[in-house]
Amino acid sequence: MSRTRSIFAGVGSYIPPRRVGAGEFLDRQFYLDYRDAVDAAETPSIVRKFEEITGIRERRWVDDDLVTSDLALFSAREALASSDVDPETLDYLIVAHNFGDVKSDNPRSDLVPTLAARVKQRLAIRNPRCVAYDLPFGCAGWLQAVIQADYFLKSGDARRALVIGAETLSRVSDPHDRDSMLYSDGAGAVILEAREQNGSAGILAHCTRCDTLEHASLMWMGPSFNGSGNGGLFLKMHGRKLYEYAVTVVPELVLESLDRAGVPLGEVKRVLVHQANGKMNQSILRRLLKLGGVDEAHEELMPMTVSLLGNSSVATLPTLLDLVVRGRVEGEGLASGDVLVLVSVGAGMNVCSVVYRWP
């Protein structure tokens, strides 16, 4: 029986060329909080320990002359080129981000007009029926935008959507906070297209949950730890509590989405997880396998890029997808019929999971 499903018709990404290794942080004055400064002699050991805990050896930072909407545009052009889709035929253009265009010399967010409007203008899309809007939803924003696009396409009101995740976290991280070593910049994009399917290719199911009552304050914006008082606000988080939340909730939501799709965990070829922390993702996978009744170790289920690209928020998942599709992650590739789970967790706390069968 034929039915309409959303297919990834094209993928693209932009990975900044600037590599930032551990040496960038050795002369930083870190603080544990607003009162507790770290002795400079302890900084090298803190940097080493951070790498051990997160698995991040280097991250990518954007050049000073670029902003988030530039990165979004670059990834959109790649996705359009890979799909051979005429931009004028797009019904939706959604940009997931959380901080707008932040310039290197000015920490204030520039959100007017929307980043989606800027990307649409720079793609020279004249079609007034192409609806362009932004989606702030924490690190899960890109995947939630994919879910929204899926609803639009399956309703029959739309045929194609361009969904972008872009961020420049290096511009909003506190240089005096150890967590600044997590953050990176980048962008990724997909073209979603509604196609009639006789089989079960495309998006099979998805789930979203928002645990705001008890967990909304796990991430927030606050002044620098060094007390400079310059008025700038920087990304802050309760890292340990966030880790515990993700390891508990993410596997449960993945299994719920698989249940909705009617696909057992044992049939999943790859689990693509938001690249926040390598050790956290490994813990998520172990708990997922345990809850799903899969006893054997399956590290190959979860390709990761966080060790080399860092955490670029909404951009990590579409960037990872693009690299896997193009065979740019060692040992990775996709074949027709492969089932993927894409899952992300972020500020809110918001978690999304999407089950997708490769055409």
Short mmCIF file of C-alpha atoms in Angstrom, two decimals:
data_model
loop_
_atom_site.label_atom_id
_atom_site.label_comp_id
_atom_site.label_asym_id
_atom_site.label_seq_id
_atom_site.Cartn_x
_atom_site.Cartn_y
_atom_site.Cartn_z
CA MET A 1 0.00 0.00 0.00
CA SER A 2 1.44 3.36 -1.05
CA ARG A 3 1.84 6.13 1.51
CA THR A 4 3.58 9.49 1.73
CA ARG A 5 6.80 9.58 3.71
CA SER A 6 9.48 12.19 4.26
CA ILE A 7 12.79 11.30 2.59
CA PHE A 8 16.21 12.90 3.04
CA ALA A 9 16.71 14.04 -0.54
CA GLY A 10 19.95 15.90 0.14
CA VAL A 11 22.47 16.55 2.91
CA GLY A 12 25.16 19.14 3.51
CA SER A 13 27.37 20.62 6.22
CA TYR A 14 29.89 23.31 6.95
CA ILE A 15 32.80 22.47 9.25
CA PRO A 16 35.02 25.47 10.04
CA PRO A 17 38.65 24.86 9.03
CA ARG A 18 40.15 26.27 12.26
CA ARG A 19 41.21 23.42 14.56
CA VAL A 20 41.46 24.27 18.25
CA GLY A 21 43.40 21.81 20.38
CA ALA A 22 44.22 21.60 24.07
CA GLY A 23 47.07 24.11 23.76
CA GLU A 24 44.52 26.89 23.23
CA PHE A 25 43.41 26.56 26.86
CA LEU A 26 46.69 26.12 28.76
CA ASP A 27 47.03 29.81 29.57
CA ARG A 28 43.37 30.31 30.55
CA GLN A 29 42.42 31.52 33.99
CA PHE A 30 39.65 29.09 34.92
CA TYR A 31 37.20 29.42 37.78
CA LEU A 32 35.20 26.62 39.38
CA ASP A 33 32.41 29.11 40.09
CA TYR A 34 32.04 32.84 40.70
CA ARG A 35 34.34 32.78 43.73
CA ASP A 36 36.78 29.89 43.29
CA ALA A 37 39.69 30.59 40.94
CA VAL A 38 41.86 27.72 39.74
CA ASP A 39 45.58 27.93 40.46
CA ALA A 40 47.38 28.44 37.15
CA ALA A 41 49.65 25.46 37.91
CA GLU A 42 46.57 23.21 37.87
CA THR A 43 45.32 24.29 34.44
CA PRO A 44 47.26 21.67 32.40
CA SER A 45 45.88 18.83 34.54
CA ILE A 46 42.34 20.26 34.20
CA VAL A 47 42.72 20.35 30.42
CA ARG A 48 43.98 16.76 30.35
CA LYS A 49 41.20 15.55 32.64
CA PHE A 50 38.61 17.30 30.51
CA GLU A 51 39.80 15.42 27.43
CA GLU A 52 39.66 12.11 29.30
CA ILE A 53 36.10 12.75 30.48
CA THR A 54 34.62 14.09 27.24
CA GLY A 55 36.81 12.50 24.58
CA ILE A 56 37.22 15.91 22.90
CA ARG A 57 40.75 16.33 21.55
CA GLU A 58 40.00 19.31 19.35
CA ARG A 59 37.08 21.43 18.24
CA ARG A 60 36.35 23.78 15.32
CA TRP A 61 35.93 27.52 15.66
CA VAL A 62 34.64 29.86 13.01
CA ASP A 63 36.68 32.66 11.46
CA ASP A 64 36.11 36.15 12.89
CA ASP A 65 34.39 37.46 9.75
CA LEU A 66 31.61 34.83 9.75
CA VAL A 67 28.40 34.53 11.75
CA THR A 68 25.87 31.75 12.25
CA SER A 69 23.70 32.65 9.25
CA ASP A 70 26.80 32.40 7.02
CA LEU A 71 27.40 28.85 8.22
CA ALA A 72 23.72 28.02 7.72
CA LEU A 73 23.92 29.32 4.15
CA PHE A 74 27.03 27.26 3.33
CA SER A 75 25.44 24.03 4.58
CA ALA A 76 22.19 24.84 2.73
CA ARG A 77 24.05 25.25 -0.55
CA GLU A 78 25.69 21.86 -0.06
CA ALA A 79 22.37 20.17 0.68
CA LEU A 80 20.72 21.77 -2.33
CA ALA A 81 23.60 20.74 -4.58
CA SER A 82 23.49 17.14 -3.36
CA SER A 83 19.72 16.93 -3.94
CA ASP A 84 19.58 18.79 -7.27
CA VAL A 85 16.48 20.52 -5.89
CA ASP A 86 15.45 23.92 -7.26
CA PRO A 87 15.36 26.29 -4.24
CA GLU A 88 12.22 27.91 -5.67
CA THR A 89 10.33 24.66 -5.04
CA LEU A 90 10.95 24.74 -1.28
CA ASP A 91 7.82 25.12 0.84
CA TYR A 92 9.65 25.58 4.15
CA LEU A 93 13.07 26.81 5.19
CA ILE A 94 13.68 26.24 8.89
CA VAL A 95 16.85 27.26 10.74
CA ALA A 96 17.41 25.79 14.19
CA HIS A 97 19.79 27.80 16.39
CA ASN A 98 19.80 29.31 19.87
CA PHE A 99 21.85 32.51 19.81
CA GLY A 100 21.35 34.19 16.45
CA ASP A 101 24.20 35.96 14.68
CA VAL A 102 26.84 36.78 17.30
CA LYS A 103 29.83 38.74 16.01
CA SER A 104 33.33 38.05 17.25
CA ASP A 105 33.67 41.57 18.70
CA ASN A 106 30.13 41.92 20.07
CA PRO A 107 28.50 39.32 22.36
CA ARG A 108 24.95 40.56 21.67
CA SER A 109 22.68 38.28 19.64
CA ASP A 110 21.35 39.63 16.34
CA LEU A 111 17.97 37.98 15.69
CA VAL A 112 16.20 40.46 13.39
CA PRO A 113 15.42 39.49 10.73
CA THR A 114 15.35 35.78 11.45
CA LEU A 115 18.32 33.72 10.32
CA ALA A 116 15.95 31.77 8.08
CA ALA A 117 14.91 35.00 6.36
CA ARG A 118 18.59 35.88 5.81
CA VAL A 119 19.35 32.46 4.35
CA LYS A 120 16.31 32.60 2.07
CA GLN A 121 17.34 36.05 0.84
CA ARG A 122 20.94 34.97 0.16
CA LEU A 123 19.76 31.88 -1.69
CA ALA A 124 17.81 34.37 -3.87
CA ILE A 125 14.54 32.48 -3.35
CA ARG A 126 11.73 34.65 -4.74
CA ASN A 127 8.87 32.24 -4.00
CA PRO A 128 6.68 33.97 -1.34
CA ARG A 129 5.12 30.61 -0.44
CA CYS A 130 8.46 29.37 0.91
CA VAL A 131 7.90 29.92 4.63
CA ALA A 132 11.14 30.78 6.44
CA TYR A 133 11.33 30.70 10.22
CA ASP A 134 13.72 30.01 13.12
CA LEU A 135 13.42 27.39 15.84
CA PRO A 136 15.18 27.78 19.22
CA PHE A 137 14.86 24.45 21.06
CA GLY A 138 18.23 23.84 22.68
CA CYS A 139 20.61 21.35 21.11
CA ALA A 140 17.61 19.27 20.00
CA GLY A 141 16.41 22.10 17.75
CA TRP A 142 17.46 20.68 14.39
CA LEU A 143 15.79 17.34 15.05
CA GLN A 144 12.61 19.02 16.29
CA ALA A 145 12.63 21.08 13.07
CA VAL A 146 12.87 17.81 11.10
CA ILE A 147 9.84 16.53 13.03
CA GLN A 148 7.89 19.71 12.25
CA ALA A 149 8.82 19.45 8.58
CA ASP A 150 7.68 15.82 8.56
CA TYR A 151 4.25 16.92 9.77
CA PHE A 152 4.04 19.57 7.05
CA LEU A 153 4.99 17.10 4.32
CA LYS A 154 2.75 14.26 5.45
CA SER A 155 -0.20 16.63 5.69
CA GLY A 156 0.00 17.22 1.95
CA ASP A 157 0.36 20.98 2.36
CA ALA A 158 4.06 20.90 1.53
CA ARG A 159 6.35 18.90 -0.69
CA ARG A 160 9.87 20.03 0.21
CA ALA A 161 11.59 21.57 3.21
CA LEU A 162 15.14 22.70 3.90
CA VAL A 163 16.04 22.14 7.56
CA ILE A 164 19.28 23.66 8.89
CA GLY A 165 21.05 23.51 12.24
CA ALA A 166 23.73 26.16 12.78
CA GLU A 167 25.56 27.56 15.78
CA THR A 168 28.67 29.47 16.85
CA LEU A 169 29.02 28.36 20.46
CA SER A 170 32.59 29.69 20.63
CA ARG A 171 31.04 33.18 20.71
CA VAL A 172 28.79 32.49 23.73
CA SER A 173 31.08 30.34 25.89
CA ASP A 174 32.74 31.83 28.98
CA PRO A 175 36.55 31.62 28.51
CA HIS A 176 36.88 31.34 32.30
CA ASP A 177 34.57 28.33 32.54
CA ARG A 178 36.04 24.84 32.00
CA ASP A 179 32.94 23.91 30.02
CA SER A 180 34.06 26.30 27.29
CA MET A 181 36.34 23.48 26.12
CA LEU A 182 33.22 21.58 25.02
CA TYR A 183 31.97 24.06 22.52
CA SER A 184 32.50 24.46 18.81
CA ASP A 185 30.93 25.92 15.67
CA GLY A 186 29.37 24.43 12.56
CA ALA A 187 26.25 23.86 10.48
CA GLY A 188 24.41 21.00 8.84
CA ALA A 189 21.37 20.79 6.58
CA VAL A 190 18.97 18.35 4.95
CA ILE A 191 16.38 18.57 2.20
CA LEU A 192 13.23 16.69 3.18
CA GLU A 193 10.96 15.64 0.32
CA ALA A 194 7.52 14.02 0.39
CA ARG A 195 7.49 10.86 -1.71
CA GLU A 196 4.98 8.10 -2.28
CA GLN A 197 6.45 4.88 -0.91
CA ASN A 198 5.27 1.32 -1.50
CA GLY A 199 7.77 0.13 1.12
CA SER A 200 8.78 1.61 4.46
CA ALA A 201 11.55 4.05 3.51
CA GLY A 202 11.77 7.50 5.07
CA ILE A 203 10.75 8.78 8.49
CA LEU A 204 8.89 5.96 10.22
CA ALA A 205 8.16 7.54 13.61
CA HIS A 206 9.32 10.16 16.08
CA CYS A 207 8.93 11.25 19.70
CA THR A 208 9.63 14.43 21.63
CA ARG A 209 9.52 15.11 25.37
CA CYS A 210 10.11 18.30 27.37
CA ASP A 211 10.94 17.95 31.07
CA THR A 212 10.79 21.60 32.02
CA LEU A 213 9.27 21.43 35.49
CA GLU A 214 12.33 19.95 37.20
CA HIS A 215 15.05 20.38 34.59
CA ALA A 216 14.57 23.68 32.73
CA SER A 217 17.39 25.32 34.72
CA LEU A 218 20.08 22.74 33.94
CA MET A 219 21.37 25.21 31.33
CA TRP A 220 21.16 28.99 31.46
CA MET A 221 22.86 32.22 30.44
CA GLY A 222 24.92 34.05 33.06
CA PRO A 223 27.84 36.48 33.57
CA SER A 224 31.44 35.36 33.23
CA PHE A 225 32.98 33.51 36.18
CA ASN A 226 35.74 36.11 36.36
CA GLY A 227 33.29 38.80 37.48
CA SER A 228 34.33 41.28 34.81
CA GLY A 229 30.86 42.82 34.86
CA ASN A 230 30.96 43.81 31.18
CA GLY A 231 27.30 42.89 30.74
CA GLY A 232 27.92 39.86 28.55
CA LEU A 233 26.03 36.63 29.18
CA PHE A 234 27.55 33.22 28.57
CA LEU A 235 26.28 29.67 28.33
CA LYS A 236 26.31 27.86 31.69
CA MET A 237 25.23 24.38 32.74
CA HIS A 238 25.01 21.89 35.59
CA GLY A 239 27.08 19.32 33.74
CA ARG A 240 26.73 16.35 36.06
CA LYS A 241 22.96 16.67 36.42
CA LEU A 242 22.61 17.09 32.66
CA TYR A 243 24.69 13.94 32.14
CA GLU A 244 22.48 11.95 34.51
CA TYR A 245 19.31 13.25 32.86
CA ALA A 246 20.50 12.35 29.36
CA VAL A 247 21.66 8.84 30.29
CA THR A 248 18.31 8.18 31.97
CA VAL A 249 15.88 9.74 29.48
CA VAL A 250 17.45 9.38 26.03
CA PRO A 251 17.45 5.55 25.89
CA GLU A 252 13.83 5.46 27.04
CA LEU A 253 12.72 7.86 24.31
CA VAL A 254 14.66 5.95 21.63
CA LEU A 255 12.86 2.75 22.58
CA GLU A 256 9.51 4.58 22.56
CA SER A 257 10.15 5.86 19.04
CA LEU A 258 11.20 2.38 17.87
CA ASP A 259 8.03 0.95 19.36
CA ARG A 260 5.96 3.51 17.44
CA ALA A 261 7.83 2.54 14.27
CA GLY A 262 7.36 -1.17 14.89
CA VAL A 263 11.11 -1.73 14.61
CA PRO A 264 13.04 -3.78 17.21
CA LEU A 265 16.34 -2.39 18.49
CA GLY A 266 18.16 -5.37 17.00
CA GLU A 267 17.29 -4.16 13.49
CA VAL A 268 18.81 -0.71 13.97
CA LYS A 269 21.95 -0.18 11.89
CA ARG A 270 23.11 3.14 13.37
CA VAL A 271 22.20 5.38 16.29
CA LEU A 272 23.22 8.98 15.58
CA VAL A 273 23.32 10.92 18.85
CA HIS A 274 23.91 14.62 19.50
CA GLN A 275 27.66 14.95 19.90
CA ALA A 276 27.89 16.57 23.33
CA ASN A 277 30.25 14.29 25.24
CA GLY A 278 31.83 11.05 24.10
CA LYS A 279 31.65 9.31 27.47
CA MET A 280 28.04 10.37 27.94
CA ASN A 281 27.09 8.96 24.54
CA GLN A 282 28.78 5.66 25.37
CA SER A 283 26.78 5.48 28.60
CA ILE A 284 23.58 6.24 26.66
CA LEU A 285 24.34 3.39 24.25
CA ARG A 286 25.07 0.91 27.05
CA ARG A 287 21.80 1.71 28.81
CA LEU A 288 19.88 1.61 25.52
CA LEU A 289 21.20 -1.88 24.75
CA LYS A 290 20.41 -3.05 28.26
CA LEU A 291 16.84 -1.71 28.21
CA GLY A 292 16.35 -3.06 24.70
CA GLY A 293 17.44 -6.54 25.70
CA VAL A 294 20.53 -6.54 23.49
CA ASP A 295 23.34 -8.16 25.47
CA GLU A 296 26.26 -7.94 23.06
CA ALA A 297 28.51 -4.91 22.78
CA HIS A 298 27.64 -2.89 19.72
CA GLU A 299 29.92 0.17 19.73
CA GLU A 300 29.65 0.26 15.93
CA LEU A 301 26.01 1.30 16.33
CA MET A 302 27.06 4.78 17.39
CA PRO A 303 29.49 6.67 15.13
CA MET A 304 30.95 9.75 16.81
CA THR A 305 32.69 12.92 15.68
CA VAL A 306 32.87 14.77 19.01
CA SER A 307 36.55 13.92 19.54
CA LEU A 308 37.55 16.00 16.51
CA LEU A 309 34.67 18.44 16.02
CA GLY A 310 33.51 19.19 19.57
CA ASN A 311 29.96 20.12 20.52
CA SER A 312 28.34 22.51 18.02
CA SER A 313 24.83 22.19 19.53
CA VAL A 314 22.12 21.92 16.84
CA ALA A 315 24.78 21.38 14.17
CA THR A 316 26.29 18.15 15.52
CA LEU A 317 23.55 15.81 14.35
CA PRO A 318 23.07 17.05 10.75
CA THR A 319 26.85 17.33 10.39
CA LEU A 320 27.30 13.74 11.56
CA LEU A 321 24.55 12.57 9.21
CA ASP A 322 26.19 14.34 6.27
CA LEU A 323 29.60 12.85 7.03
CA VAL A 324 28.16 9.33 7.40
CA VAL A 325 26.15 9.61 4.18
CA ARG A 326 29.20 10.81 2.26
CA GLY A 327 31.43 8.11 3.74
CA ARG A 328 33.66 10.64 5.49
CA VAL A 329 33.52 8.85 8.84
CA GLU A 330 35.91 5.90 8.80
CA GLY A 331 34.12 2.59 8.43
CA GLU A 332 30.74 4.26 7.98
CA GLY A 333 28.23 4.14 5.14
CA LEU A 334 24.55 3.43 4.57
CA ALA A 335 22.78 0.88 2.40
CA SER A 336 19.18 0.66 1.23
CA GLY A 337 16.96 -0.63 4.03
CA ASP A 338 19.27 0.44 6.88
CA VAL A 339 17.37 1.76 9.90
CA LEU A 340 18.77 4.84 11.64
CA VAL A 341 17.78 6.42 14.91
CA LEU A 342 18.58 10.12 15.25
CA VAL A 343 18.35 11.43 18.82
CA SER A 344 19.23 14.70 20.52
CA VAL A 345 18.95 16.25 23.96
CA GLY A 346 19.31 19.88 24.91
CA ALA A 347 18.41 22.86 27.05
CA GLY A 348 14.86 22.85 28.23
CA MET A 349 15.27 19.91 28.84
CA ASN A 350 14.12 18.74 25.42
CA VAL A 351 14.71 15.33 23.84
CA CYS A 352 13.81 14.19 20.31
CA SER A 353 14.11 10.81 18.62
CA VAL A 354 13.45 10.01 14.94
CA VAL A 355 13.42 6.56 13.31
CA TYR A 356 14.37 6.58 9.63
CA ARG A 357 14.77 3.81 7.05
CA TRP A 358 17.26 4.54 4.28
CA PRO A 359 15.65 4.27 0.80
#
